[in-house]
PDB file of C-alpha atoms in Angstrom:
ATOM      1  CA  SER T  28       4.732 -20.769   5.219  1.00 82.00           C
ATOM      2  CA  GLN T  29       3.662 -17.555   3.230  1.00 83.00           C
ATOM      3  CA  LYS T  30       4.567 -17.557  -0.614  1.00 88.00           C
ATOM      4  CA  ILE T  31       3.096 -15.768  -4.014  1.00 92.00           C
ATOM      5  CA  GLU T  32       4.851 -17.685  -6.468  1.00 93.00           C
ATOM      6  CA  GLN T  33       5.272 -17.330 -10.659  1.00 94.00           C
ATOM      7  CA  ASN T  34       6.662 -19.938 -13.189  1.00 88.00           C
ATOM      8  CA  SER T  35      10.250 -19.260 -13.509  1.00 82.00           C
ATOM      9  CA  GLU T  36      10.290 -20.940 -16.304  1.00 89.00           C
ATOM     10  CA  ALA T  37      10.508 -18.172 -18.958  1.00 93.00           C
ATOM     11  CA  LEU T  38       7.329 -18.379 -21.610  1.00 95.00           C
ATOM     12  CA  ASN T  39       8.169 -18.260 -25.357  1.00 96.00           C
ATOM     13  CA  ILE T  40       5.086 -17.479 -27.699  1.00 96.00           C
ATOM     14  CA  GLN T  41       4.844 -16.479 -31.780  1.00 97.00           C
ATOM     15  CA  GLU T  42       3.499 -13.124 -32.198  1.00 97.00           C
ATOM     16  CA  GLY T  43      -0.455 -12.759 -32.032  1.00 97.00           C
ATOM     17  CA  LYS T  44      -0.980 -15.489 -30.361  1.00 97.00           C
ATOM     18  CA  THR T  45      -2.240 -15.157 -26.166  1.00 97.00           C
ATOM     19  CA  ALA T  46      -0.129 -14.647 -23.589  1.00 97.00           C
ATOM     20  CA  THR T  47      -1.128 -16.364 -20.476  1.00 97.00           C
ATOM     21  CA  LEU T  48       1.170 -16.398 -16.784  1.00 97.00           C
ATOM     22  CA  THR T  49       0.207 -17.165 -13.513  1.00 97.00           C
ATOM     23  CA  CYS T  50       0.300 -16.366 -10.205  1.00 96.00           C
ATOM     24  CA  ASN T  51      -0.506 -18.181  -7.028  1.00 96.00           C
ATOM     25  CA  TYR T  52      -0.552 -17.023  -3.954  1.00 95.00           C
ATOM     26  CA  THR T  53       0.042 -19.454  -0.405  1.00 93.00           C
ATOM     27  CA  ASN T  54      -1.226 -18.322   3.498  1.00 90.00           C
ATOM     28  CA  TYR T  55      -2.348 -15.172   2.056  1.00 89.00           C
ATOM     29  CA  SER T  56      -5.346 -13.511   2.391  1.00 88.00           C
ATOM     30  CA  PRO T  57      -5.017 -10.933  -0.671  1.00 87.00           C
ATOM     31  CA  ALA T  58      -7.112  -7.702  -0.743  1.00 83.00           C
ATOM     32  CA  TYR T  59      -5.631  -7.134  -3.651  1.00 88.00           C
ATOM     33  CA  LEU T  60      -3.389  -7.668  -6.516  1.00 92.00           C
ATOM     34  CA  GLN T  61      -1.612  -6.314  -8.582  1.00 94.00           C
ATOM     35  CA  TRP T  62       0.306  -6.900 -11.923  1.00 96.00           C
ATOM     36  CA  TYR T  63       3.874  -4.840 -13.144  1.00 97.00           C
ATOM     37  CA  ARG T  64       6.015  -4.542 -16.333  1.00 98.00           C
ATOM     38  CA  GLN T  65       9.254  -4.912 -15.860  1.00 97.00           C
ATOM     39  CA  ASP T  66      12.040  -4.403 -18.315  1.00 95.00           C
ATOM     40  CA  PRO T  67      16.041  -4.893 -18.489  1.00 91.00           C
ATOM     41  CA  GLY T  68      17.482  -3.146 -16.063  1.00 88.00           C
ATOM     42  CA  ARG T  69      14.579  -0.619 -15.637  1.00 91.00           C
ATOM     43  CA  GLY T  70      12.304  -0.847 -12.541  1.00 94.00           C
ATOM     44  CA  PRO T  71       7.943  -2.345 -12.262  1.00 96.00           C
ATOM     45  CA  VAL T  72       5.845  -0.198 -14.346  1.00 95.00           C
ATOM     46  CA  PHE T  73       2.277  -0.916 -12.789  1.00 94.00           C
ATOM     47  CA  LEU T  74      -0.006  -2.158 -15.215  1.00 96.00           C
ATOM     48  CA  LEU T  75      -3.512  -3.555 -13.260  1.00 94.00           C
ATOM     49  CA  LEU T  76      -4.785  -3.829 -10.154  1.00 92.00           C
ATOM     50  CA  ILE T  77      -7.545  -6.264  -9.123  1.00 92.00           C
ATOM     51  CA  ARG T  78      -9.554  -6.655  -5.690  1.00 89.00           C
ATOM     52  CA  GLU T  79     -10.848  -9.244  -3.800  1.00 86.00           C
ATOM     53  CA  ASN T  80     -14.595  -8.990  -4.946  1.00 89.00           C
ATOM     54  CA  GLU T  81     -13.401  -8.478  -8.841  1.00 91.00           C
ATOM     55  CA  LYS T  82     -13.225 -11.758 -10.960  1.00 90.00           C
ATOM     56  CA  GLU T  83     -12.192 -10.039 -13.740  1.00 95.00           C
ATOM     57  CA  LYS T  84      -9.776  -7.078 -14.930  1.00 94.00           C
ATOM     58  CA  ARG T  85      -9.487  -5.296 -18.493  1.00 96.00           C
ATOM     59  CA  LYS T  86      -7.118  -2.546 -19.878  1.00 94.00           C
ATOM     60  CA  GLU T  87      -6.757  -2.560 -23.880  1.00 95.00           C
ATOM     61  CA  ARG T  88      -4.855  -5.752 -24.711  1.00 97.00           C
ATOM     62  CA  LEU T  89      -4.258  -6.823 -21.142  1.00 97.00           C
ATOM     63  CA  LYS T  90      -6.793  -9.063 -18.984  1.00 97.00           C
ATOM     64  CA  VAL T  91      -5.996  -9.971 -15.211  1.00 97.00           C
ATOM     65  CA  THR T  92      -8.217 -13.232 -13.292  1.00 96.00           C
ATOM     66  CA  PHE T  93      -8.072 -13.430  -9.824  1.00 95.00           C
ATOM     67  CA  ASP T  94     -10.405 -16.849  -7.981  1.00 93.00           C
ATOM     68  CA  THR T  95      -9.873 -16.202  -4.500  1.00 91.00           C
ATOM     69  CA  THR T  96     -10.440 -19.978  -3.901  1.00 92.00           C
ATOM     70  CA  LEU T  97      -8.097 -21.487  -5.930  1.00 94.00           C
ATOM     71  CA  LYS T  98      -5.504 -19.091  -4.357  1.00 94.00           C
ATOM     72  CA  GLN T  99      -4.834 -17.851  -8.103  1.00 95.00           C
ATOM     73  CA  SER T 100      -4.317 -14.879 -10.603  1.00 96.00           C
ATOM     74  CA  LEU T 101      -3.861 -15.410 -14.271  1.00 97.00           C
ATOM     75  CA  PHE T 102      -2.410 -12.350 -16.927  1.00 97.00           C
ATOM     76  CA  HIS T 103      -3.442 -12.409 -20.055  1.00 97.00           C
ATOM     77  CA  ILE T 104      -2.366 -10.423 -23.319  1.00 97.00           C
ATOM     78  CA  THR T 105      -4.179 -10.888 -26.664  1.00 97.00           C
ATOM     79  CA  ALA T 106      -2.873 -10.649 -29.925  1.00 97.00           C
ATOM     80  CA  SER T 107       0.572 -10.301 -28.416  1.00 97.00           C
ATOM     81  CA  GLN T 108       3.774  -8.570 -30.203  1.00 97.00           C
ATOM     82  CA  PRO T 109       7.809  -8.111 -29.587  1.00 97.00           C
ATOM     83  CA  ALA T 110       7.426  -5.552 -27.548  1.00 97.00           C
ATOM     84  CA  ASP T 111       5.430  -6.848 -24.869  1.00 98.00           C
ATOM     85  CA  SER T 112       8.710  -8.968 -24.228  1.00 98.00           C
ATOM     86  CA  ALA T 113       9.536  -8.141 -20.448  1.00 97.00           C
ATOM     87  CA  THR T 114       9.426  -9.695 -17.297  1.00 96.00           C
ATOM     88  CA  TYR T 115       5.908  -9.354 -15.379  1.00 97.00           C
ATOM     89  CA  LEU T 116       5.842  -9.163 -11.912  1.00 96.00           C
ATOM     90  CA  CYS T 117       2.462 -10.426  -9.532  1.00 96.00           C
ATOM     91  CA  ALA T 118       2.553  -8.221  -6.437  1.00 95.00           C
ATOM     92  CA  LEU T 119       0.089  -8.410  -3.361  1.00 92.00           C
ATOM     93  CA  ARG T 120      -1.172  -6.683  -0.068  1.00 85.00           C
ATOM     94  CA  ASN T 121      -2.392  -8.846   2.329  1.00 79.00           C
ATOM     95  CA  THR T 122      -5.633  -7.701   4.202  1.00 77.00           C
ATOM     96  CA  GLY T 123      -4.884  -5.250   7.400  1.00 74.00           C
ATOM     97  CA  GLY T 124      -1.028  -4.929   6.197  1.00 73.00           C
ATOM     98  CA  PHE T 125       0.611  -2.029   4.524  1.00 75.00           C
ATOM     99  CA  LYS T 126       3.568  -4.399   2.705  1.00 82.00           C
ATOM    100  CA  THR T 127       3.799  -5.601  -0.829  1.00 88.00           C
ATOM    101  CA  ILE T 128       4.766  -8.691  -1.919  1.00 91.00           C
ATOM    102  CA  PHE T 129       6.057  -9.239  -4.527  1.00 93.00           C
ATOM    103  CA  GLY T 130       6.514 -12.860  -6.553  1.00 93.00           C
ATOM    104  CA  ALA T 131      10.188 -13.711  -8.682  1.00 93.00           C
ATOM    105  CA  GLY T 132       8.365 -12.543 -12.289  1.00 94.00           C
ATOM    106  CA  THR T 133       8.085 -14.295 -15.587  1.00 96.00           C
ATOM    107  CA  ARG T 134       9.459 -14.034 -18.736  1.00 96.00           C
ATOM    108  CA  LEU T 135       8.126 -13.642 -21.187  1.00 97.00           C
ATOM    109  CA  PHE T 136       9.419 -13.472 -25.324  1.00 97.00           C
ATOM    110  CA  VAL T 137       7.177 -12.299 -28.152  1.00 97.00           C
ATOM    111  CA  LYS T 138       8.511 -14.002 -31.710  1.00 96.00           C
ATOM    112  CA  ALA T 139       7.579 -12.040 -34.945  1.00 94.00           C
TER     113      ALA T 139
ATOM    114  CA  ASP V  28       3.406  10.979 -14.420  1.00 67.00           C
ATOM    115  CA  VAL V  29       5.176  11.005 -11.298  1.00 65.00           C
ATOM    116  CA  LYS V  30       8.706  10.830 -11.447  1.00 90.00           C
ATOM    117  CA  VAL V  31      11.066   8.938  -8.701  1.00 95.00           C
ATOM    118  CA  THR V  32      14.512   9.558  -9.959  1.00 95.00           C
ATOM    119  CA  GLN V  33      17.855   7.142  -8.217  1.00 96.00           C
ATOM    120  CA  SER V  34      20.844   9.615  -8.048  1.00 91.00           C
ATOM    121  CA  SER V  35      23.405   6.295  -9.700  1.00 92.00           C
ATOM    122  CA  ARG V  36      22.577   3.510 -12.623  1.00 94.00           C
ATOM    123  CA  TYR V  37      25.734   1.662 -12.009  1.00 96.00           C
ATOM    124  CA  LEU V  38      27.507   2.682  -9.207  1.00 96.00           C
ATOM    125  CA  VAL V  39      31.230   0.575  -7.664  1.00 97.00           C
ATOM    126  CA  LYS V  40      32.349   0.450  -4.222  1.00 97.00           C
ATOM    127  CA  ARG V  41      34.620  -1.712  -2.502  1.00 97.00           C
ATOM    128  CA  THR V  42      33.933  -3.946   0.788  1.00 97.00           C
ATOM    129  CA  GLY V  43      33.983  -2.200   4.077  1.00 97.00           C
ATOM    130  CA  GLU V  44      32.594   1.555   2.391  1.00 97.00           C
ATOM    131  CA  LYS V  45      29.781   3.414   3.062  1.00 97.00           C
ATOM    132  CA  VAL V  46      27.286   3.634   0.380  1.00 97.00           C
ATOM    133  CA  PHE V  47      24.746   6.292  -0.128  1.00 97.00           C
ATOM    134  CA  LEU V  48      21.876   5.470  -2.369  1.00 97.00           C
ATOM    135  CA  GLU V  49      19.650   8.668  -2.756  1.00 97.00           C
ATOM    136  CA  CYS V  50      15.813   8.458  -4.030  1.00 97.00           C
ATOM    137  CA  VAL V  51      14.015  11.441  -4.688  1.00 97.00           C
ATOM    138  CA  GLN V  52       9.766  11.389  -6.335  1.00 96.00           C
ATOM    139  CA  ASP V  53       8.089  14.603  -7.777  1.00 94.00           C
ATOM    140  CA  MET V  54       4.527  13.819  -6.726  1.00 87.00           C
ATOM    141  CA  ASP V  55       4.422  14.509  -3.185  1.00 89.00           C
ATOM    142  CA  HIS V  56       3.857  11.147  -2.169  1.00 89.00           C
ATOM    143  CA  GLU V  57       3.918  10.289   1.324  1.00 90.00           C
ATOM    144  CA  ASN V  58       5.002   6.624   1.427  1.00 91.00           C
ATOM    145  CA  MET V  59       8.830   5.554  -0.177  1.00 94.00           C
ATOM    146  CA  PHE V  60      10.315   2.558  -0.511  1.00 95.00           C
ATOM    147  CA  TRP V  61      13.237   0.958  -0.711  1.00 97.00           C
ATOM    148  CA  TYR V  62      13.524  -2.471  -2.230  1.00 97.00           C
ATOM    149  CA  ARG V  63      16.635  -4.990  -3.657  1.00 97.00           C
ATOM    150  CA  GLN V  64      16.437  -7.247  -6.467  1.00 95.00           C
ATOM    151  CA  ASP V  65      18.415 -10.397  -6.876  1.00 93.00           C
ATOM    152  CA  PRO V  66      18.068 -13.161  -9.666  1.00 87.00           C
ATOM    153  CA  GLY V  67      14.888 -16.170  -8.578  1.00 82.00           C
ATOM    154  CA  LEU V  68      14.364 -13.687  -5.042  1.00 85.00           C
ATOM    155  CA  GLY V  69      12.386 -11.112  -6.467  1.00 85.00           C
ATOM    156  CA  LEU V  70      11.822  -7.925  -4.927  1.00 93.00           C
ATOM    157  CA  ARG V  71      12.473  -8.023  -1.002  1.00 94.00           C
ATOM    158  CA  LEU V  72      11.133  -5.208   0.896  1.00 94.00           C
ATOM    159  CA  ILE V  73      14.262  -3.194   2.902  1.00 97.00           C
ATOM    160  CA  TYR V  74      12.781  -0.085   4.577  1.00 96.00           C
ATOM    161  CA  PHE V  75      10.174   2.071   3.837  1.00 93.00           C
ATOM    162  CA  SER V  76       8.467   5.313   5.344  1.00 94.00           C
ATOM    163  CA  TYR V  77       5.260   6.811   5.207  1.00 89.00           C
ATOM    164  CA  ASP V  78       6.410   9.640   6.878  1.00 89.00           C
ATOM    165  CA  VAL V  79       9.188  12.864   6.621  1.00 92.00           C
ATOM    166  CA  LYS V  80      11.650  11.033   9.436  1.00 90.00           C
ATOM    167  CA  MET V  81       9.549   7.920  10.580  1.00 91.00           C
ATOM    168  CA  LYS V  82      10.446   4.699   9.326  1.00 93.00           C
ATOM    169  CA  GLU V  83       9.858   0.907   9.405  1.00 92.00           C
ATOM    170  CA  LYS V  84      11.699  -2.276   9.139  1.00 94.00           C
ATOM    171  CA  GLY V  85      11.002  -4.199   6.094  1.00 92.00           C
ATOM    172  CA  ASP V  86      12.484  -8.012   5.275  1.00 91.00           C
ATOM    173  CA  ILE V  87      15.979  -7.360   5.534  1.00 95.00           C
ATOM    174  CA  PRO V  88      16.443  -4.501   6.978  1.00 96.00           C
ATOM    175  CA  GLU V  89      20.670  -5.851   8.608  1.00 96.00           C
ATOM    176  CA  GLY V  90      23.361  -4.196   6.879  1.00 96.00           C
ATOM    177  CA  TYR V  91      21.038  -1.005   6.065  1.00 97.00           C
ATOM    178  CA  SER V  92      20.198   2.628   7.736  1.00 97.00           C
ATOM    179  CA  VAL V  93      17.369   4.895   5.248  1.00 97.00           C
ATOM    180  CA  SER V  94      17.215   8.785   6.192  1.00 97.00           C
ATOM    181  CA  ARG V  95      14.299  10.259   5.550  1.00 96.00           C
ATOM    182  CA  GLU V  96      14.750  13.952   6.191  1.00 95.00           C
ATOM    183  CA  LYS V  97      12.820  15.891   3.711  1.00 96.00           C
ATOM    184  CA  LYS V  98       9.095  13.914   1.861  1.00 95.00           C
ATOM    185  CA  GLU V  99      10.193  13.768  -1.758  1.00 96.00           C
ATOM    186  CA  ARG V 100      13.694  11.970  -0.549  1.00 97.00           C
ATOM    187  CA  PHE V 101      14.451   8.446   1.061  1.00 97.00           C
ATOM    188  CA  SER V 102      18.285   7.589   1.017  1.00 97.00           C
ATOM    189  CA  LEU V 103      19.206   4.707   1.839  1.00 98.00           C
ATOM    190  CA  ILE V 104      22.268   3.710   3.581  1.00 98.00           C
ATOM    191  CA  LEU V 105      24.887   0.726   3.793  1.00 97.00           C
ATOM    192  CA  GLU V 106      26.729   1.278   6.432  1.00 94.00           C
ATOM    193  CA  SER V 107      29.901  -1.273   5.863  1.00 97.00           C
ATOM    194  CA  ALA V 108      29.142  -2.196   2.204  1.00 97.00           C
ATOM    195  CA  SER V 109      29.499  -6.178   1.946  1.00 97.00           C
ATOM    196  CA  THR V 110      29.774  -8.513  -0.511  1.00 97.00           C
ATOM    197  CA  ASN V 111      26.414  -9.999  -0.617  1.00 96.00           C
ATOM    198  CA  GLN V 112      25.178  -6.513  -0.328  1.00 98.00           C
ATOM    199  CA  THR V 113      25.770  -6.169  -4.690  1.00 97.00           C
ATOM    200  CA  SER V 114      22.519  -6.100  -5.675  1.00 97.00           C
ATOM    201  CA  MET V 115      20.121  -3.930  -8.151  1.00 96.00           C
ATOM    202  CA  TYR V 116      18.831  -1.551  -5.475  1.00 98.00           C
ATOM    203  CA  LEU V 117      14.964   0.177  -6.169  1.00 97.00           C
ATOM    204  CA  CYS V 118      13.454   2.897  -4.974  1.00 97.00           C
ATOM    205  CA  ALA V 119       9.728   3.676  -4.931  1.00 96.00           C
ATOM    206  CA  SER V 120       6.686   5.312  -3.488  1.00 94.00           C
ATOM    207  CA  SER V 121       2.959   5.739  -3.677  1.00 90.00           C
ATOM    208  CA  LEU V 122       0.369   7.804  -2.214  1.00 83.00           C
ATOM    209  CA  SER V 123      -0.817   6.374   1.152  1.00 69.00           C
ATOM    210  CA  PHE V 124      -1.732   3.244   2.890  1.00 60.00           C
ATOM    211  CA  SER V 125      -4.968   5.265   1.949  1.00 56.00           C
ATOM    212  CA  GLY V 126      -7.590   1.749   2.839  1.00 50.00           C
ATOM    213  CA  LEU V 127      -8.353  -1.540   1.621  1.00 49.00           C
ATOM    214  CA  GLY V 128      -8.062  -2.131  -2.735  1.00 45.00           C
ATOM    215  CA  ARG V 129      -7.874   1.769  -3.186  1.00 50.00           C
ATOM    216  CA  GLN V 130      -5.504   2.632  -6.393  1.00 54.00           C
ATOM    217  CA  LYS V 131      -3.739   4.677  -4.218  1.00 60.00           C
ATOM    218  CA  ASP V 132      -1.796   2.547  -2.836  1.00 75.00           C
ATOM    219  CA  THR V 133       0.484   1.654  -6.458  1.00 86.00           C
ATOM    220  CA  GLN V 134       3.781   2.105  -5.880  1.00 90.00           C
ATOM    221  CA  TYR V 135       5.977   4.053  -8.613  1.00 93.00           C
ATOM    222  CA  PHE V 136       9.365   2.840  -9.224  1.00 96.00           C
ATOM    223  CA  GLY V 137      12.964   4.403 -10.058  1.00 96.00           C
ATOM    224  CA  PRO V 138      15.185   3.375 -12.860  1.00 95.00           C
ATOM    225  CA  GLY V 139      17.686   1.207 -10.040  1.00 96.00           C
ATOM    226  CA  THR V 140      20.910   1.158  -9.135  1.00 96.00           C
ATOM    227  CA  ARG V 141      23.091  -1.603 -10.211  1.00 96.00           C
ATOM    228  CA  LEU V 142      25.694  -1.962  -6.751  1.00 97.00           C
ATOM    229  CA  THR V 143      28.264  -3.619  -7.804  1.00 97.00           C
ATOM    230  CA  VAL V 144      30.596  -4.322  -4.250  1.00 97.00           C
ATOM    231  CA  LEU V 145      33.729  -5.447  -5.049  1.00 96.00           C
TER     232      LEU V 145
END
């Protein structure tokens, strides 16, 4: 069956450290992966998109990697801040498909 | 900036009532989506629309219908609300299904409507 999985356990890290979130998928051939941020009681907000032929993408303190062999994307926040505390969703669009499939998200807590 | 607005942030309805959730976007996007979000289940697609008067079923369309009479507005209708439809409902829009890996496929979400059915 097709699955997109994120760690359901919350990630707790200290301010200034690098947060790393994982997104694994099964039985998809993604054209691309996206990462969104969602704050409590709000809609998701787009952060980054990485295509299947890209290994890495950066935007300020954010970095996304995409390994089609491992069927995995990693999302890194360097020099994390308490304001980075939120739920982070990964999403993929299958090659030839119209729908975007979202993971359930991982909650990140950054402690001061 | 793209703005997607939803008619209500919080809504409480009774079982059997007909419920209308409205969504409006101001960026002339072709595509609009309705999702529901439940703890541990992520976002599940109910319906989407790629043009005015066009609609496609998503993964969980049962108990819902939609209407898109104008490009900027996409309505979700719960014909007869039930307690298992208590959820957070999120509307989103995007430019077009324009090809693979295009930034146009980024979805812009509204703030959500938390619906409680008693």
